[in-house]
GROMACS .gro file of C-alpha atoms in nm:
model
  420
    1MET     CA    1   3.247   2.558  -0.387
    2GLU     CA    2   2.987   2.576  -0.664
    3ARG     CA    3   3.239   2.730  -0.902
    4SER     CA    4   3.499   2.463  -0.830
    5ILE     CA    5   3.240   2.189  -0.896
    6GLU     CA    6   3.152   2.348  -1.229
    7GLN     CA    7   3.517   2.383  -1.326
    8ALA     CA    8   3.587   2.019  -1.239
    9TYR     CA    9   3.285   1.920  -1.445
   10GLU     CA   10   3.404   2.116  -1.748
   11ALA     CA   11   3.742   1.943  -1.731
   12ALA     CA   12   3.576   1.603  -1.697
   13ARG     CA   13   3.339   1.678  -1.985
   14GLU     CA   14   3.634   1.744  -2.216
   15LEU     CA   15   3.806   1.420  -2.117
   16TYR     CA   16   3.495   1.213  -2.182
   17ALA     CA   17   3.412   1.401  -2.502
   18ALA     CA   18   3.745   1.290  -2.648
   19HIS     CA   19   3.596   0.938  -2.648
   20GLY     CA   20   3.259   1.049  -2.785
   21ILE     CA   21   3.089   1.039  -2.446
   22ASP     CA   22   2.836   1.316  -2.381
   23THR     CA   23   2.829   1.385  -2.007
   24ASP     CA   24   2.528   1.616  -2.036
   25ARG     CA   25   2.334   1.335  -2.201
   26ALA     CA   26   2.443   1.091  -1.931
   27ILE     CA   27   2.320   1.329  -1.661
   28GLY     CA   28   1.987   1.369  -1.836
   29ARG     CA   29   1.953   0.995  -1.871
   30LEU     CA   30   2.038   0.936  -1.506
   31GLY     CA   31   1.781   1.195  -1.402
   32SER     CA   32   1.506   0.983  -1.557
   33VAL     CA   33   1.595   0.671  -1.355
   34LYS     CA   34   1.359   0.596  -1.066
   35ILE     CA   35   1.483   0.397  -0.768
   36SER     CA   36   1.210   0.247  -0.550
   37LEU     CA   37   1.301   0.305  -0.185
   38HIS     CA   38   1.183   0.021   0.037
   39CYS     CA   39   0.981   0.150   0.330
   40TRP     CA   40   1.083  -0.136   0.559
   41GLN     CA   41   1.434   0.002   0.613
   42GLY     CA   42   1.276   0.280   0.821
   43ASP     CA   43   1.121   0.067   1.093
   44ASP     CA   44   1.293  -0.275   1.077
   45VAL     CA   45   1.012  -0.452   0.887
   46GLN     CA   46   0.756  -0.396   1.164
   47GLY     CA   47   0.478  -0.225   0.973
   48PHE     CA   48   0.168  -0.078   1.135
   49LEU     CA   49  -0.103  -0.337   1.079
   50PHE     CA   50   0.014  -0.578   1.352
   51ARG     CA   51   0.255  -0.350   1.537
   52GLY     CA   52   0.468  -0.526   1.797
   53GLY     CA   53   0.436  -0.870   1.644
   54GLU     CA   54   0.727  -1.103   1.592
   55LEU     CA   55   0.912  -1.085   1.260
   56GLY     CA   56   0.868  -1.415   1.075
   57GLY     CA   57   0.929  -1.577   0.741
   58GLY     CA   58   1.298  -1.632   0.804
   59LEU     CA   59   1.363  -1.257   0.818
   60ALA     CA   60   1.598  -1.103   1.072
   61VAL     CA   61   1.698  -0.744   1.146
   62THR     CA   62   1.999  -0.678   1.366
   63GLY     CA   63   2.077  -0.365   1.563
   64ASN     CA   64   1.886  -0.120   1.780
   65TYR     CA   65   1.991   0.223   1.652
   66PRO     CA   66   1.761   0.484   1.807
   67GLY     CA   67   1.490   0.657   1.609
   68ALA     CA   68   1.300   0.386   1.421
   69ALA     CA   69   0.968   0.509   1.283
   70ARG     CA   70   0.669   0.409   1.495
   71THR     CA   71   0.386   0.553   1.286
   72ALA     CA   72   0.313   0.608   0.919
   73ASP     CA   73   0.360   0.982   0.966
   74GLU     CA   74   0.704   0.929   1.117
   75LEU     CA   75   0.801   0.690   0.839
   76ARG     CA   76   0.687   0.936   0.573
   77ALA     CA   77   0.883   1.214   0.741
   78ASP     CA   78   1.196   0.997   0.739
   79LEU     CA   79   1.141   0.914   0.372
   80ASP     CA   80   1.098   1.284   0.297
   81LYS     CA   81   1.435   1.354   0.454
   82ALA     CA   82   1.604   1.071   0.265
   83LEU     CA   83   1.450   1.168  -0.069
   84SER     CA   84   1.564   1.528  -0.021
   85LEU     CA   85   1.924   1.403  -0.017
   86ILE     CA   86   1.901   1.173  -0.321
   87PRO     CA   87   1.923   1.332  -0.666
   88GLY     CA   88   1.633   1.267  -0.902
   89LYS     CA   89   1.264   1.182  -0.860
   90HIS     CA   90   1.197   0.834  -0.728
   91LYS     CA   91   0.939   0.590  -0.590
   92VAL     CA   92   0.855   0.427  -0.258
   93ASN     CA   93   0.793   0.055  -0.215
   94LEU     CA   94   0.531  -0.046   0.044
   95HIS     CA   95   0.451  -0.378   0.206
   96ALA     CA   96   0.092  -0.461   0.295
   97ILE     CA   97   0.163  -0.438   0.669
   98TYR     CA   98   0.226  -0.065   0.622
   99ALA     CA   99  -0.145   0.009   0.584
  100ASP     CA  100  -0.224   0.339   0.756
  101THR     CA  101  -0.561   0.273   0.915
  102SER     CA  102  -0.729   0.263   1.254
  103GLU     CA  103  -0.955  -0.019   1.137
  104LYS     CA  104  -0.902  -0.374   1.254
  105VAL     CA  105  -0.843  -0.554   0.929
  106ASP     CA  106  -0.661  -0.872   0.834
  107LEU     CA  107  -0.439  -0.908   0.529
  108ASP     CA  108  -0.707  -1.065   0.312
  109GLY     CA  109  -0.942  -0.774   0.381
  110LEU     CA  110  -0.711  -0.489   0.284
  111GLU     CA  111  -0.847  -0.235   0.037
  112PRO     CA  112  -0.706   0.069  -0.143
  113ARG     CA  113  -0.867   0.303   0.112
  114HIS     CA  114  -0.635   0.166   0.381
  115PHE     CA  115  -0.347   0.327   0.191
  116GLY     CA  116  -0.517   0.657   0.111
  117SER     CA  117  -0.276   0.862   0.320
  118TRP     CA  118   0.018   0.709   0.135
  119VAL     CA  119  -0.136   0.800  -0.200
  120ASP     CA  120  -0.207   1.158  -0.086
  121TRP     CA  121   0.152   1.192   0.034
  122ALA     CA  122   0.299   1.050  -0.287
  123LYS     CA  123   0.071   1.258  -0.509
  124GLU     CA  124   0.173   1.580  -0.335
  125ARG     CA  125   0.541   1.499  -0.402
  126GLY     CA  126   0.510   1.353  -0.751
  127LEU     CA  127   0.627   1.012  -0.634
  128GLY     CA  128   0.525   0.668  -0.754
  129LEU     CA  129   0.438   0.378  -0.524
  130ASP     CA  130   0.509   0.007  -0.558
  131PHE     CA  131   0.357  -0.271  -0.349
  132ASN     CA  132   0.412  -0.616  -0.196
  133PRO     CA  133   0.177  -0.863  -0.028
  134THR     CA  134   0.311  -0.951   0.319
  135CYS     CA  135   0.327  -1.331   0.323
  136PHE     CA  136   0.509  -1.353   0.656
  137SER     CA  137   0.484  -1.239   1.021
  138HIS     CA  138   0.132  -1.376   1.049
  139PRO     CA  139  -0.023  -1.673   1.237
  140LYS     CA  140  -0.129  -1.830   0.907
  141ALA     CA  141   0.237  -1.833   0.797
  142ALA     CA  142   0.371  -1.969   1.124
  143ASP     CA  143   0.450  -2.314   0.982
  144GLY     CA  144   0.647  -2.167   0.692
  145PHE     CA  145   0.389  -2.210   0.413
  146THR     CA  146   0.151  -1.964   0.247
  147LEU     CA  147   0.047  -1.987  -0.121
  148SER     CA  148   0.170  -2.347  -0.138
  149HIS     CA  149   0.012  -2.453   0.191
  150PRO     CA  150  -0.148  -2.800   0.187
  151ASP     CA  151  -0.449  -2.670   0.382
  152PRO     CA  152  -0.695  -2.524   0.127
  153ALA     CA  153  -0.838  -2.277   0.381
  154ILE     CA  154  -0.498  -2.129   0.466
  155ARG     CA  155  -0.402  -2.127   0.101
  156ARG     CA  156  -0.727  -1.940   0.024
  157PHE     CA  157  -0.639  -1.673   0.281
  158TRP     CA  158  -0.308  -1.603   0.108
  159ILE     CA  159  -0.459  -1.610  -0.240
  160ASP     CA  160  -0.716  -1.354  -0.130
  161HIS     CA  161  -0.443  -1.140   0.026
  162CYS     CA  162  -0.239  -1.141  -0.295
  163LYS     CA  163  -0.546  -1.058  -0.503
  164ALA     CA  164  -0.622  -0.767  -0.270
  165SER     CA  165  -0.261  -0.654  -0.303
  166ARG     CA  166  -0.289  -0.640  -0.682
  167ARG     CA  167  -0.597  -0.418  -0.653
  168ILE     CA  168  -0.408  -0.188  -0.417
  169GLY     CA  169  -0.113  -0.170  -0.657
  170ALA     CA  170  -0.349  -0.088  -0.945
  171TYR     CA  171  -0.501   0.189  -0.732
  172PHE     CA  172  -0.155   0.335  -0.681
  173GLY     CA  173  -0.085   0.336  -1.052
  174GLU     CA  174  -0.422   0.484  -1.141
  175GLN     CA  175  -0.405   0.761  -0.882
  176LEU     CA  176  -0.041   0.857  -0.928
  177GLY     CA  177  -0.004   0.819  -1.304
  178GLN     CA  178   0.304   0.600  -1.259
  179THR     CA  179   0.303   0.226  -1.319
  180ALA     CA  180   0.304   0.037  -0.990
  181VAL     CA  181   0.482  -0.296  -0.956
  182THR     CA  182   0.333  -0.548  -0.713
  183ASN     CA  183   0.589  -0.814  -0.627
  184VAL     CA  184   0.500  -1.154  -0.479
  185TRP     CA  185   0.756  -1.318  -0.252
  186ILE     CA  186   0.672  -1.608  -0.021
  187PRO     CA  187   0.897  -1.786   0.234
  188ASP     CA  188   0.752  -2.135   0.172
  189GLY     CA  189   0.993  -2.422   0.217
  190TYR     CA  190   1.132  -2.702   0.434
  191LYS     CA  191   1.418  -2.701   0.680
  192ASP     CA  192   1.514  -3.060   0.593
  193MET     CA  193   1.497  -3.271   0.279
  194PRO     CA  194   1.136  -3.308   0.154
  195ALA     CA  195   0.984  -3.629   0.032
  196ASP     CA  196   0.788  -3.446  -0.237
  197ARG     CA  197   0.928  -3.139  -0.412
  198LEU     CA  198   0.661  -3.135  -0.681
  199ALA     CA  199   0.330  -3.113  -0.493
  200PRO     CA  200   0.401  -2.776  -0.322
  201ARG     CA  201   0.506  -2.632  -0.658
  202VAL     CA  202   0.188  -2.752  -0.822
  203ARG     CA  203  -0.012  -2.583  -0.546
  204LEU     CA  204   0.193  -2.264  -0.583
  205MET     CA  205   0.145  -2.259  -0.960
  206GLU     CA  206  -0.230  -2.303  -0.928
  207ALA     CA  207  -0.251  -2.038  -0.655
  208LEU     CA  208  -0.055  -1.787  -0.863
  209ASP     CA  209  -0.274  -1.856  -1.164
  210GLU     CA  210  -0.574  -1.757  -0.956
  211VAL     CA  211  -0.399  -1.453  -0.807
  212PHE     CA  212  -0.311  -1.319  -1.153
  213ALA     CA  213  -0.638  -1.416  -1.322
  214GLU     CA  214  -0.798  -1.070  -1.304
  215PRO     CA  215  -0.666  -0.858  -1.593
  216ILE     CA  216  -0.522  -0.519  -1.497
  217ASP     CA  217  -0.412  -0.249  -1.740
  218PRO     CA  218  -0.030  -0.281  -1.765
  219ARG     CA  219  -0.006   0.096  -1.802
  220ILE     CA  220  -0.098   0.131  -1.436
  221HIS     CA  221   0.013  -0.199  -1.285
  222LEU     CA  222   0.261  -0.482  -1.339
  223ASP     CA  223   0.301  -0.811  -1.153
  224ALA     CA  224   0.634  -0.961  -1.046
  225VAL     CA  225   0.742  -1.287  -0.882
  226GLU     CA  226   1.055  -1.325  -0.670
  227SER     CA  227   1.261  -1.637  -0.604
  228LYS     CA  228   1.493  -1.736  -0.323
  229LEU     CA  229   1.765  -1.998  -0.297
  230PHE     CA  230   1.706  -2.088   0.067
  231GLY     CA  231   1.614  -1.919   0.392
  232ILE     CA  232   1.632  -1.944   0.767
  233GLY     CA  233   1.409  -2.245   0.836
  234SER     CA  234   1.396  -2.344   0.469
  235GLU     CA  235   1.756  -2.441   0.411
  236ALA     CA  236   1.682  -2.765   0.225
  237TYR     CA  237   1.402  -2.663  -0.008
  238VAL     CA  238   1.226  -2.346  -0.122
  239VAL     CA  239   0.907  -2.390  -0.324
  240GLY     CA  240   0.953  -2.067  -0.521
  241SER     CA  241   1.298  -2.135  -0.661
  242HIS     CA  242   1.465  -1.937  -0.939
  243GLU     CA  243   1.387  -2.205  -1.192
  244PHE     CA  244   1.022  -2.218  -1.088
  245TYR     CA  245   0.968  -1.845  -1.114
  246MET     CA  246   1.178  -1.805  -1.426
  247GLY     CA  247   0.957  -2.056  -1.602
  248TYR     CA  248   0.642  -1.906  -1.457
  249ALA     CA  249   0.733  -1.547  -1.552
  250ILE     CA  250   0.815  -1.647  -1.909
  251ARG     CA  251   0.496  -1.851  -1.946
  252LYS     CA  252   0.262  -1.597  -1.784
  253GLY     CA  253   0.426  -1.275  -1.903
  254VAL     CA  254   0.482  -1.127  -1.556
  255LEU     CA  255   0.802  -0.958  -1.442
  256LEU     CA  256   1.076  -1.174  -1.294
  257CYS     CA  257   1.230  -1.027  -0.980
  258LEU     CA  258   1.600  -1.089  -0.918
  259ASP     CA  259   1.720  -1.011  -0.567
  260ALA     CA  260   2.098  -0.977  -0.542
  261GLY     CA  261   2.093  -1.169  -0.213
  262HIS     CA  262   1.881  -1.464  -0.322
  263PHE     CA  263   2.143  -1.670  -0.502
  264HIS     CA  264   2.466  -1.848  -0.414
  265PRO     CA  265   2.714  -1.615  -0.239
  266THR     CA  266   2.953  -1.619  -0.536
  267GLU     CA  267   2.678  -1.597  -0.800
  268SER     CA  268   2.626  -1.263  -0.974
  269ILE     CA  269   2.284  -1.165  -1.103
  270ALA     CA  270   2.444  -0.926  -1.354
  271GLY     CA  271   2.514  -1.205  -1.602
  272LYS     CA  272   2.150  -1.318  -1.589
  273LEU     CA  273   2.006  -0.987  -1.707
  274SER     CA  274   2.088  -1.007  -2.077
  275ALA     CA  275   1.983  -1.373  -2.100
  276LEU     CA  276   1.650  -1.317  -1.927
  277SER     CA  277   1.581  -1.002  -2.127
  278LEU     CA  278   1.540  -1.220  -2.437
  279PHE     CA  279   1.253  -1.420  -2.291
  280THR     CA  280   1.072  -1.206  -2.030
  281ASN     CA  281   0.844  -0.903  -2.054
  282GLY     CA  282   1.071  -0.718  -1.814
  283LEU     CA  283   1.265  -0.748  -1.492
  284LEU     CA  284   1.242  -0.621  -1.138
  285LEU     CA  285   1.570  -0.583  -0.950
  286HIS     CA  286   1.605  -0.580  -0.573
  287VAL     CA  287   1.950  -0.438  -0.518
  288SER     CA  288   2.100  -0.557  -0.192
  289ARG     CA  289   2.443  -0.650  -0.056
  290PRO     CA  290   2.464  -1.016   0.044
  291MET     CA  291   2.783  -1.015   0.250
  292ARG     CA  292   2.698  -1.360   0.383
  293TRP     CA  293   2.425  -1.475   0.147
  294ASP     CA  294   2.096  -1.286   0.206
  295SER     CA  295   2.230  -1.069   0.487
  296ASP     CA  296   2.078  -0.752   0.334
  297HIS     CA  297   2.357  -0.507   0.406
  298VAL     CA  298   2.324  -0.149   0.284
  299VAL     CA  299   2.411  -0.121  -0.085
  300ILE     CA  300   2.748   0.036  -0.159
  301LEU     CA  301   2.940   0.110  -0.478
  302ASP     CA  302   3.101  -0.233  -0.488
  303ASP     CA  303   3.193  -0.457  -0.780
  304GLU     CA  304   2.860  -0.638  -0.789
  305THR     CA  305   2.652  -0.321  -0.790
  306GLN     CA  306   2.874  -0.176  -1.061
  307GLU     CA  307   2.847  -0.491  -1.273
  308ILE     CA  308   2.467  -0.486  -1.249
  309ALA     CA  309   2.469  -0.123  -1.362
  310ARG     CA  310   2.703  -0.199  -1.650
  311GLU     CA  311   2.479  -0.477  -1.775
  312LEU     CA  312   2.171  -0.254  -1.761
  313VAL     CA  313   2.349   0.022  -1.955
  314ARG     CA  314   2.547  -0.183  -2.205
  315CYS     CA  315   2.248  -0.399  -2.295
  316ASP     CA  316   2.009  -0.101  -2.303
  317LEU     CA  317   1.781  -0.259  -2.042
  318LEU     CA  318   1.701   0.043  -1.825
  319ASP     CA  319   1.369   0.115  -1.993
  320ARG     CA  320   1.236  -0.234  -1.921
  321THR     CA  321   1.389  -0.288  -1.577
  322HIS     CA  322   1.239  -0.168  -1.249
  323ILE     CA  323   1.500  -0.101  -0.982
  324GLY     CA  324   1.427  -0.123  -0.611
  325LEU     CA  325   1.636  -0.139  -0.295
  326ASP     CA  326   1.599  -0.423  -0.045
  327PHE     CA  327   1.803  -0.417   0.275
  328PHE     CA  328   1.737  -0.351   0.642
  329ASP     CA  329   2.011  -0.248   0.879
  330ALA     CA  330   1.919  -0.131   1.229
  331SER     CA  331   2.281  -0.095   1.339
  332ILE     CA  332   2.317   0.246   1.169
  333ASN     CA  333   2.103   0.555   1.113
  334ARG     CA  334   1.812   0.427   0.904
  335VAL     CA  335   1.774   0.745   0.699
  336ALA     CA  336   2.144   0.739   0.618
  337ALA     CA  337   2.106   0.378   0.502
  338TRP     CA  338   1.849   0.484   0.241
  339VAL     CA  339   2.068   0.770   0.122
  340ILE     CA  340   2.385   0.561   0.098
  341GLY     CA  341   2.208   0.279  -0.085
  342ALA     CA  342   2.022   0.493  -0.338
  343ARG     CA  343   2.315   0.722  -0.411
  344SER     CA  344   2.540   0.417  -0.458
  345VAL     CA  345   2.306   0.265  -0.719
  346LEU     CA  346   2.282   0.598  -0.902
  347LYS     CA  347   2.661   0.639  -0.895
  348ALA     CA  348   2.703   0.291  -1.041
  349LEU     CA  349   2.461   0.372  -1.323
  350LEU     CA  350   2.635   0.703  -1.398
  351LYS     CA  351   2.975   0.538  -1.403
  352ALA     CA  352   2.841   0.280  -1.648
  353MET     CA  353   2.693   0.554  -1.867
  354LEU     CA  354   3.034   0.723  -1.882
  355GLU     CA  355   3.218   0.421  -2.019
  356PRO     CA  356   3.314   0.398  -2.389
  357VAL     CA  357   3.061   0.122  -2.453
  358ASP     CA  358   3.060   0.151  -2.832
  359ARG     CA  359   3.440   0.141  -2.848
  360LEU     CA  360   3.455  -0.158  -2.614
  361LYS     CA  361   3.198  -0.348  -2.820
  362GLN     CA  362   3.381  -0.262  -3.143
  363ALA     CA  363   3.712  -0.389  -3.004
  364GLU     CA  364   3.537  -0.708  -2.896
  365ARG     CA  365   3.383  -0.767  -3.239
  366GLU     CA  366   3.724  -0.717  -3.397
  367GLY     CA  367   3.889  -0.960  -3.157
  368ASP     CA  368   4.099  -0.679  -3.010
  369TYR     CA  369   4.077  -0.793  -2.650
  370THR     CA  370   4.385  -0.592  -2.558
  371THR     CA  371   4.206  -0.265  -2.630
  372ARG     CA  372   3.891  -0.390  -2.459
  373LEU     CA  373   4.076  -0.465  -2.137
  374ALA     CA  374   4.302  -0.159  -2.150
  375LEU     CA  375   4.016   0.088  -2.198
  376ALA     CA  376   3.796  -0.079  -1.938
  377GLU     CA  377   4.075  -0.049  -1.683
  378GLU     CA  378   4.174   0.307  -1.765
  379PHE     CA  379   3.816   0.432  -1.740
  380LYS     CA  380   3.797   0.310  -1.383
  381THR     CA  381   3.997   0.618  -1.282
  382TYR     CA  382   3.828   0.869  -1.515
  383PRO     CA  383   3.671   1.155  -1.318
  384PHE     CA  384   3.313   1.033  -1.300
  385GLY     CA  385   3.302   1.180  -0.947
  386ALA     CA  386   3.319   1.530  -1.097
  387VAL     CA  387   3.015   1.449  -1.311
  388TRP     CA  388   2.833   1.306  -1.010
  389ASP     CA  389   2.904   1.618  -0.803
  390TYR     CA  390   2.771   1.836  -1.085
  391PHE     CA  391   2.459   1.619  -1.113
  392CYS     CA  392   2.393   1.658  -0.739
  393LEU     CA  393   2.454   2.034  -0.759
  394LYS     CA  394   2.214   2.082  -1.050
  395THR     CA  395   1.942   1.868  -0.889
  396GLY     CA  396   1.963   2.063  -0.564
  397VAL     CA  397   2.088   1.794  -0.328
  398PRO     CA  398   2.400   1.805  -0.109
  399VAL     CA  399   2.730   1.737  -0.286
  400ARG     CA  400   2.963   1.464  -0.159
  401GLU     CA  401   2.938   1.392   0.214
  402ALA     CA  402   2.756   1.719   0.294
  403TRP     CA  403   2.432   1.518   0.315
  404LEU     CA  404   2.560   1.347   0.631
  405GLY     CA  405   2.544   1.675   0.822
  406GLU     CA  406   2.175   1.706   0.737
  407VAL     CA  407   2.110   1.350   0.854
  408ARG     CA  408   2.293   1.418   1.181
  409ALA     CA  409   2.084   1.732   1.236
  410TYR     CA  410   1.765   1.534   1.165
  411GLU     CA  411   1.880   1.268   1.407
  412ARG     CA  412   1.940   1.526   1.677
  413ASP     CA  413   1.618   1.720   1.619
  414VAL     CA  414   1.377   1.436   1.531
  415LEU     CA  415   1.500   1.078   1.567
  416ALA     CA  416   1.662   1.114   1.908
  417LYS     CA  417   1.335   1.243   2.054
  418ARG     CA  418   1.142   0.931   1.965
  419GLU     CA  419   1.076   0.685   2.243
  420GLY     CA  420   1.105   0.311   2.195
   0.00000   0.00000   0.00000
């Protein structure tokens, strides 16, 4: 099989070379891309700090597929299996509730030492870690407000939690030698029409200013803020809207996070990337699949994912964009979900790298829209799959669907033996 993969690659390389496209260069470029795998796919957003609590903040996970991780060790083992089936060297994205500690500690009291086992694990594997404060699934978020809460004491709790989260993210970056991104998302909003849209946003702005006040070396840590259009229980009004955070990120110089599921169902985030790149210090992407708005289905190689990848490649934005996954599906094997999602994003990026971008741009400048459309359509059936197979082969991961057999074996030998 290895010989046939190499032969198919050689044939594909010649086809692409005829258009000035270097497949070896594309493979090398793809190998440098880091996808941040979200830990919460492995255990349905339960975490370990308040294990067994009710999921809040308008979040919902459907399904009861056997084998969800119950401990940090189990979750790390599942991530190890997933990462072994994804080509390249990547990162893992942690939420605060995934602290691995026997101490009784609340969110505002978290410290780097509560994540020491995660750092040891990542360091041993050469992985980076990203971080998120957990502003949900907590009694002080039960009424749907956190950083914009009208009660100063509750607001203080969440400010302190976010400040602690930044210190933890900085610890990750310092220890692992890879810049950590700490992303702030809050569920704050109203179910019905508010009388005052401004006051909560003023409180949020002031809270964020305090959260981000402590300077941290950007070589080890970057801040990001994430918007949402609406949520379950906040259908009428979300404090942290796209416009709010876009303005805030531009003014404060933090990263703006765009989640593919946090906009109108027919709205693509791909078209926003080039515009925002002109005014922001960088972007964080949460790649998801919003089948029915923010339904967080497993990412596949669909039109939206491909268009996001094209924009990143054609506008040369990869070096200033951080890419993470964000979905949670408990109706299928959770390890398989990671593998499918990550491999789909990487495939989309490779396909974009193998398009005749310079020729397309030249045709556009010359007003030759016929050539632009014709080439774009023809390249949809060029053999990028042969290049992908070769990339997987050379990086030592299973080619094509062979990875599924390894996941099934892991399910039989490990996941199926876990009790609920």
